[in-house]
Short mmCIF file of C-alpha atoms in Angstrom, two decimals:
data_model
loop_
_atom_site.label_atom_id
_atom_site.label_comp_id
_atom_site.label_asym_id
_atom_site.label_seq_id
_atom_site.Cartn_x
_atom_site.Cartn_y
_atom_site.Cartn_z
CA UNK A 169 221.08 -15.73 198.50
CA UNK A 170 223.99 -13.63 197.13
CA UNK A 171 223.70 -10.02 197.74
CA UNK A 172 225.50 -8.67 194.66
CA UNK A 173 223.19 -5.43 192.79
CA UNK A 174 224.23 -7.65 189.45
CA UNK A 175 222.40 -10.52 190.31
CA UNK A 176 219.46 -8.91 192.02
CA UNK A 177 217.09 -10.75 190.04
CA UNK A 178 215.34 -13.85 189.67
CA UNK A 179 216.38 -17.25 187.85
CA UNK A 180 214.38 -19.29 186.29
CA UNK A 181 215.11 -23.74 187.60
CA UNK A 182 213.32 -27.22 186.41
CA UNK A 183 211.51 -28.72 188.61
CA UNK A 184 212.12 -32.52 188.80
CA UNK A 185 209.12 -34.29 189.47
CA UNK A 186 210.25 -36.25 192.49
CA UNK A 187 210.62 -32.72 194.04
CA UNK A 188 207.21 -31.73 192.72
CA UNK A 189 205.11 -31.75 196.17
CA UNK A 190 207.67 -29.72 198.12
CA UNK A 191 209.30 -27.49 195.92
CA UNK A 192 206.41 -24.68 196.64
CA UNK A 193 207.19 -20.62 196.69
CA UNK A 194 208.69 -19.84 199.95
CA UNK A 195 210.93 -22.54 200.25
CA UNK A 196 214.45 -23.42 200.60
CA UNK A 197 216.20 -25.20 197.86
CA UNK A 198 220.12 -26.00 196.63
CA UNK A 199 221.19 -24.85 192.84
CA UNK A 200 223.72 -25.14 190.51
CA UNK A 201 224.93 -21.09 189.95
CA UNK A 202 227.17 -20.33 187.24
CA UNK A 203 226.51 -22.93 184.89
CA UNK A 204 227.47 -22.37 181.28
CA UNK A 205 229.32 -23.74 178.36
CA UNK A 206 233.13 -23.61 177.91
CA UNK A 207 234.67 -25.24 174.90
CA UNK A 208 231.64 -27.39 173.60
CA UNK A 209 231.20 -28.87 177.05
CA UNK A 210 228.59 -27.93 180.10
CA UNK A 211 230.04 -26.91 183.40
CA UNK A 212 227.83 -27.16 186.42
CA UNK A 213 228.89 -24.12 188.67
CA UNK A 214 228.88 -23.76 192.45
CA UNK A 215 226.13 -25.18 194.78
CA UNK A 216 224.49 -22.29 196.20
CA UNK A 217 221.49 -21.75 198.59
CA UNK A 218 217.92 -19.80 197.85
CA UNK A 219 214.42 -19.63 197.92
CA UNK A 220 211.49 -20.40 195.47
CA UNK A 221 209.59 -16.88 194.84
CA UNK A 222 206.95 -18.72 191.95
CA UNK A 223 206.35 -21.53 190.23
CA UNK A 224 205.49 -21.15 186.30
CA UNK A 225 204.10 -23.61 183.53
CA UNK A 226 206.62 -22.26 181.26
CA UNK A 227 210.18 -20.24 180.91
CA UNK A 228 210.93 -17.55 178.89
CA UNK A 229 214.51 -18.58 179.17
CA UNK A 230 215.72 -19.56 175.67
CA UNK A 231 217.89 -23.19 176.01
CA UNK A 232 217.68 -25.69 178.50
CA UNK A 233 216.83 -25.05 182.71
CA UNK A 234 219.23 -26.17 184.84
CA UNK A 235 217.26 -28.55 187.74
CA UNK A 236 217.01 -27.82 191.25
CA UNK A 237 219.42 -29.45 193.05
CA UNK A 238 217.58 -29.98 196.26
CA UNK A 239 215.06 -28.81 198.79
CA UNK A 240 216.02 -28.00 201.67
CA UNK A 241 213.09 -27.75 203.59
CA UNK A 242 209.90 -27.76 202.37
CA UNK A 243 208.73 -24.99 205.08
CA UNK A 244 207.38 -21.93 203.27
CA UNK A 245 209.21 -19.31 205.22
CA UNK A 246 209.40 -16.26 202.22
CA UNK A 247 205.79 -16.19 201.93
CA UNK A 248 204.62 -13.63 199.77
CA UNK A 249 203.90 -10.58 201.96
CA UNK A 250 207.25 -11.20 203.26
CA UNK A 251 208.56 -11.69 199.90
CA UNK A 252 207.14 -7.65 198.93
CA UNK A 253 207.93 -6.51 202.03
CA UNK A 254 212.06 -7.22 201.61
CA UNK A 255 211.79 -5.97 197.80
CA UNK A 256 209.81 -2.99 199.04
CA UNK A 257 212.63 -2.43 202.11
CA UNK A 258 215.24 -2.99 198.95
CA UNK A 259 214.16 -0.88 196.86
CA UNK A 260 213.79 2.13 199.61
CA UNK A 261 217.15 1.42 200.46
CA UNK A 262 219.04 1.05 197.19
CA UNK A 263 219.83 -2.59 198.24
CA UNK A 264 220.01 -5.82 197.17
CA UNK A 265 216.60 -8.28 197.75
CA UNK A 266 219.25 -10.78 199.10
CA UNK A 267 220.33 -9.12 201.98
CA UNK A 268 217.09 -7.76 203.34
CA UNK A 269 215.95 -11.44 203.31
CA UNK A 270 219.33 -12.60 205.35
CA UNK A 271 217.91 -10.11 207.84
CA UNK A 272 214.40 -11.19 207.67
CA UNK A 273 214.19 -14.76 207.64
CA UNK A 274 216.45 -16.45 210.54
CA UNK A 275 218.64 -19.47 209.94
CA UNK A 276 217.04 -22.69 209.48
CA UNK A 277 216.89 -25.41 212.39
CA UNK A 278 215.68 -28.84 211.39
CA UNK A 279 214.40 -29.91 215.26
CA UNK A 280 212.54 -26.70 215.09
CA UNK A 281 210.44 -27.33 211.90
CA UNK A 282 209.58 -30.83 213.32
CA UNK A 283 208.08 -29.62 215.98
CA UNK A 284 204.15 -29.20 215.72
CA UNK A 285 202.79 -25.96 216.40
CA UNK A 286 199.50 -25.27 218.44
CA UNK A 287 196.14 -23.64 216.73
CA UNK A 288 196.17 -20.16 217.97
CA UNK A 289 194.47 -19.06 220.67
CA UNK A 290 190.92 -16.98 220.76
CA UNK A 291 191.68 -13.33 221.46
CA UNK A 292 191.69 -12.02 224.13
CA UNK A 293 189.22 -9.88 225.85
CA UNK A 294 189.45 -5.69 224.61
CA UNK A 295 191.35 -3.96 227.51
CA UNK A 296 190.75 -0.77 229.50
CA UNK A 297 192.19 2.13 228.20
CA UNK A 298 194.02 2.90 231.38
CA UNK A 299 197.37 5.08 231.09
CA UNK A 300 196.15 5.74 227.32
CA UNK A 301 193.08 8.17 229.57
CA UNK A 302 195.77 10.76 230.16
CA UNK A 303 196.56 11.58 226.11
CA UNK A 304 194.75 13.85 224.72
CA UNK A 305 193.11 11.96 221.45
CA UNK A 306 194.53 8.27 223.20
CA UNK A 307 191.46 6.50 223.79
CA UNK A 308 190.13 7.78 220.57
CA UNK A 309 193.27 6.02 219.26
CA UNK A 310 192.30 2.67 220.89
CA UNK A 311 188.53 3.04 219.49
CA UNK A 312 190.22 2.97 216.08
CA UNK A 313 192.07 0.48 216.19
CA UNK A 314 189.38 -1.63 217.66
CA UNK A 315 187.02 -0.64 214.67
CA UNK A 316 189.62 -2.07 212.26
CA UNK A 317 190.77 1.11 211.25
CA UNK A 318 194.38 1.84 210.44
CA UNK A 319 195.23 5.02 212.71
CA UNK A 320 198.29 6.28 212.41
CA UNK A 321 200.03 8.59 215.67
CA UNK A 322 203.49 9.66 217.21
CA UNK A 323 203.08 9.07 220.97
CA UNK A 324 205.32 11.56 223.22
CA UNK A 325 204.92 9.27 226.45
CA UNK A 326 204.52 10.87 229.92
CA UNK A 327 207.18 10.42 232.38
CA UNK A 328 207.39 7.59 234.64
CA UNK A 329 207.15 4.13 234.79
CA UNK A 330 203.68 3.00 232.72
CA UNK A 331 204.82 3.40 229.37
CA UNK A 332 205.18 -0.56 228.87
CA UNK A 333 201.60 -1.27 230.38
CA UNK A 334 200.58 1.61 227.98
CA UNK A 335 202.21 -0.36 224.85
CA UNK A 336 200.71 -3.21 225.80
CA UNK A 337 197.28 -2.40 226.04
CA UNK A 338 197.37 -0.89 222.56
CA UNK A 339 198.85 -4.28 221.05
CA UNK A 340 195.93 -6.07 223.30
CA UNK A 341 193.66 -4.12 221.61
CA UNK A 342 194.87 -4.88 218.28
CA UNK A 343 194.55 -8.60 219.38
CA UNK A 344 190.95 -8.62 220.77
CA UNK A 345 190.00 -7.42 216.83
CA UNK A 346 191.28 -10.55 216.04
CA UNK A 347 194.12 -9.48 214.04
CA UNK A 348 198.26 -9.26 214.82
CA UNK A 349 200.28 -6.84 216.09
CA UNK A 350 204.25 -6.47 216.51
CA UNK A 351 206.18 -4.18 218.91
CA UNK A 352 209.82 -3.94 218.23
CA UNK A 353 211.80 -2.38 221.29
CA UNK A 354 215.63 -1.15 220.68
CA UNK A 355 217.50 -3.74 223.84
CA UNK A 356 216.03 -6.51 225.46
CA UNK A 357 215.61 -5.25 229.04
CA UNK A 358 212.75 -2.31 227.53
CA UNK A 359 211.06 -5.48 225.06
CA UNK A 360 211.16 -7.51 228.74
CA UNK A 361 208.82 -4.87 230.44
CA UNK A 362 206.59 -4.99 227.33
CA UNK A 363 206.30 -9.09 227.47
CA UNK A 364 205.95 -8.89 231.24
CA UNK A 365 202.76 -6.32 230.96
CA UNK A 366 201.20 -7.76 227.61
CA UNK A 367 201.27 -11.34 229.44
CA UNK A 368 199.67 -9.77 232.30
CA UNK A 369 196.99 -7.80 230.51
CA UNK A 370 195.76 -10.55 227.91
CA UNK A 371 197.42 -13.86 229.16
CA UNK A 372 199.95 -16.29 228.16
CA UNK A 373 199.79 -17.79 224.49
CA UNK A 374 198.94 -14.79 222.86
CA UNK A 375 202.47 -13.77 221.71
CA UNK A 376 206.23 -14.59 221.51
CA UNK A 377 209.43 -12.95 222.48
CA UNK A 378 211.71 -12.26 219.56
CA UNK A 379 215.37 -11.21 221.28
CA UNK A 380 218.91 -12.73 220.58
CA UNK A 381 218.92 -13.99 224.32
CA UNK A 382 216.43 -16.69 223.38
CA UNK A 383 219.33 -18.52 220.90
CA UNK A 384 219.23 -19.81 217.70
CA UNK A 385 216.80 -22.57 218.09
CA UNK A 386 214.20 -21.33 220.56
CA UNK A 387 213.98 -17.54 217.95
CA UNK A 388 213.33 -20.07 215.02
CA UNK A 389 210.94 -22.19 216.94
CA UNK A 390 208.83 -18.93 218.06
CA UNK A 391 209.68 -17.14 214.61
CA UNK A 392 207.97 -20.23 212.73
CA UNK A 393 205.22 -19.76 215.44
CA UNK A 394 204.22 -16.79 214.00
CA UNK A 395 205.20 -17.70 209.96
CA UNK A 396 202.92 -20.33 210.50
CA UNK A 397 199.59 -18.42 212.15
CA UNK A 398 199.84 -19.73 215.63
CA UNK A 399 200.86 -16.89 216.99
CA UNK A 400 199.29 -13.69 216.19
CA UNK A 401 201.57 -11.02 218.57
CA UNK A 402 205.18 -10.65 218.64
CA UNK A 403 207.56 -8.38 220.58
CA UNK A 404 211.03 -8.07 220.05
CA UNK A 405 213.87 -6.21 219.48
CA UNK A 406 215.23 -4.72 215.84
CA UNK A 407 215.26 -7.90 213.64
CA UNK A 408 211.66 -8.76 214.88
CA UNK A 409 210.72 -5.45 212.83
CA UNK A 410 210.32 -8.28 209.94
CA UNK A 411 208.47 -10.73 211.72
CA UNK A 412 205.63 -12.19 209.53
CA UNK A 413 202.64 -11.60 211.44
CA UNK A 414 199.51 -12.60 209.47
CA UNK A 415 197.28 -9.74 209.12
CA UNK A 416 198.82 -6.73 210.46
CA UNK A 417 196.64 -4.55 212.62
CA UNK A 418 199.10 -3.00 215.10
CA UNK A 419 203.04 -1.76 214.18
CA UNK A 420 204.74 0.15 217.13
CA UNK A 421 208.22 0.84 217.64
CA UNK A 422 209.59 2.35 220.71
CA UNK A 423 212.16 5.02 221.00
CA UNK A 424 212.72 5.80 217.50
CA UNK A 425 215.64 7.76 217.90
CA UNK A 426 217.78 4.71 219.27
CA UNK A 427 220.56 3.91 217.09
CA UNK A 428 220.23 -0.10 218.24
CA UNK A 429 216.88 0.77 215.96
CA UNK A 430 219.33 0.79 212.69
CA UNK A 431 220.97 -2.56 211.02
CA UNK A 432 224.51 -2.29 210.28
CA UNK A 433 224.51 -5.01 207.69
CA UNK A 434 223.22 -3.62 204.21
CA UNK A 435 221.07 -1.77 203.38
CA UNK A 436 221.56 -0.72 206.69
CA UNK A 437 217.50 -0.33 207.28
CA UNK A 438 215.97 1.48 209.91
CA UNK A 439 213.18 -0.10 212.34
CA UNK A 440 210.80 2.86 212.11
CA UNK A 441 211.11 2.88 208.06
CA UNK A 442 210.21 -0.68 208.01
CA UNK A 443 207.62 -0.09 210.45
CA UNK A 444 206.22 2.57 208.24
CA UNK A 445 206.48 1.00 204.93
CA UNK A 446 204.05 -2.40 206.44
CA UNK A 447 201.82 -0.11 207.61
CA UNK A 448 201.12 1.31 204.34
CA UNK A 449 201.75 -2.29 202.58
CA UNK A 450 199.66 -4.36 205.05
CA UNK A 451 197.04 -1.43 205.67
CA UNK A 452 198.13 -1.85 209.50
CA UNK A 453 198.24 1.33 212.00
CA UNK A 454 201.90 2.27 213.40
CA UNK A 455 202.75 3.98 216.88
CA UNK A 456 205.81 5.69 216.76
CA UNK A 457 206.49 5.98 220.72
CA UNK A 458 208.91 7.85 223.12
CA UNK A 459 209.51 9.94 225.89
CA UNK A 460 211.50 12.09 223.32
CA UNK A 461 210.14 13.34 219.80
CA UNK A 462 212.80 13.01 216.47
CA UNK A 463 212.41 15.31 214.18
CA UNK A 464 211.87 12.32 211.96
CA UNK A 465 208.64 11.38 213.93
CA UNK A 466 207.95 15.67 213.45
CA UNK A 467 207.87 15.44 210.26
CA UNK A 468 205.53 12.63 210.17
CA UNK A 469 203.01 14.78 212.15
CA UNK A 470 203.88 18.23 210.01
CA UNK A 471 203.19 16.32 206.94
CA UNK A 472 200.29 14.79 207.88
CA UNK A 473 201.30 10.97 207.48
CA UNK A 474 200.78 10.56 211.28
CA UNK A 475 198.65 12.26 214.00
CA UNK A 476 199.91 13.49 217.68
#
């Protein structure tokens, strides 16, 4: 978990066999760092934290592995799509893998990971295209994504009030294919509307709320929600823009031109580059919506990448 360019590589640990069941990829272990030998004699080095990224027969490591220390937890929470998805965000952004996983994977809370999760729910029934009526090429959007198709469109929103109902039916209608979708939202008040009008148009259960005023606990209770398949939606503000929703059918950001939309811890990564990078990684559509355009979102649409 240290976030120096130097180290921005793998190491290679034993596995002891009384750690054998739980010390899967994804997982949190303990490590001696460091270690090396000074004047004929071992020296352990510093306990440091990380995660499991694959588990091999053999090394190619020349002398003798240094054991894992412990397991932390033996929740998988670096899954493999989430596992690209940080290198991919790391490598875009000249960064190390270390600190794009800081930002994607939340603090650990032992009460949370006891607590058993419920199956998720069936989805929900496809909704009306209501506001979406009043875009030209809108419901035509919605038909796409119900199809399972990947469409991808910058969405100038019309003034007034029914822009969250609008967002909302187009992650319902992600969710009635039976897939995920994630909506990240630049301040809590704008991701409350959304929540408020996604509950009301498909129901409770369907999705989580992913905002710093839930605390520490209750984010990594719903965040594991979602890690672990129960949950299938999530809406949130910027560091949701990482949440590891199981197959991706639906990225939309609001706002893109918000600066809340842009980390300041490195790499510094944008929402809306994140967004755009799963949607090509996880074959997913992306929204890009506003009642203003960015010239980053115009150049989506000049080049093609995106439709209006």
């Amino acid at each position: 978990d240290k976030g120096l360019l130097h180290l921005d590589r793998c190491f290679d640990y034993a596995v002891p066999a009384a750690m054998d069941a739980e010390a899967q990829p994804g997982v949190r272990v303990r490590v001696r760092f460091g270690a090396g030998e000074r004047n004929g004699r071992r020296e352990g080095g510093r306990l440091v934290n990380g995660f499991i990224v694959e588990r091999c027969a053999r090394s190619d490591f020349p002398g003798t592995l240094a054991p894992l220390a412990q397991v932390l937890s033996p929740e998988p929470v670096l899954r493999p799509p989430l596992l690209a998805l940080c290198r991919a965000v790391a490598d875009r952004y000249a960064g190390a893998l270390a600190d794009v996983v800081q930002l994607a994977v939340p603090p650990r809370h032992a009460r949370a990971e006891q607590r058993p999760g419920r199956p998720a729910p069936p989805p929900p029934a496809p909704p009306e295209p209501g506001g979406w009526a009043r875009y030209p090429g809108g419901e035509a959007f919605l038909a796409a994504l119900a199809a399972g198709q990947a469409p991808r469109a910058v969405w100038t929103a019309l003034p007034g009030p029914g822009w969250p109902h609008e967002l909302a039916t187009a992650l319902a209608t992600a969710l009635a294919s039976g897939r995920g979708a994630l909506a990240v939202l630049p301040d809590g008040r704008a991701a409350a509307r959304v929540d408020a009008a996604l509950t009301a148009l498909a129901g409770p259960g369907h999705h989580v709320l992913l905002t710093a005023d839930a605390g520490p606990e209750t984010r990594y209770r719903r965040w594991l929600a979602v890690s672990r398949g129960h949950i299938r939606c999530v809406v949130g503000t910027r560091a949701a823009m990482f949440a590891p929703v199981r197959d991706l059918a639906l990225a939309a950001l609001w706002d893109d031109g918000d600066a809340a939309h842009r980390d300041d811890r490195a790499p510094r990564p944008h929402a809306r580059e994140v967004l755009a990078l799963r949607a090509v990684e996880e074959q997913a559509a992306l929204l890009l919506g506003g009642h203003a355009l960015t010239a980053e979102a115009a150049q989506l649409v000049a080049t093609g990448w995106a439709r209006p």
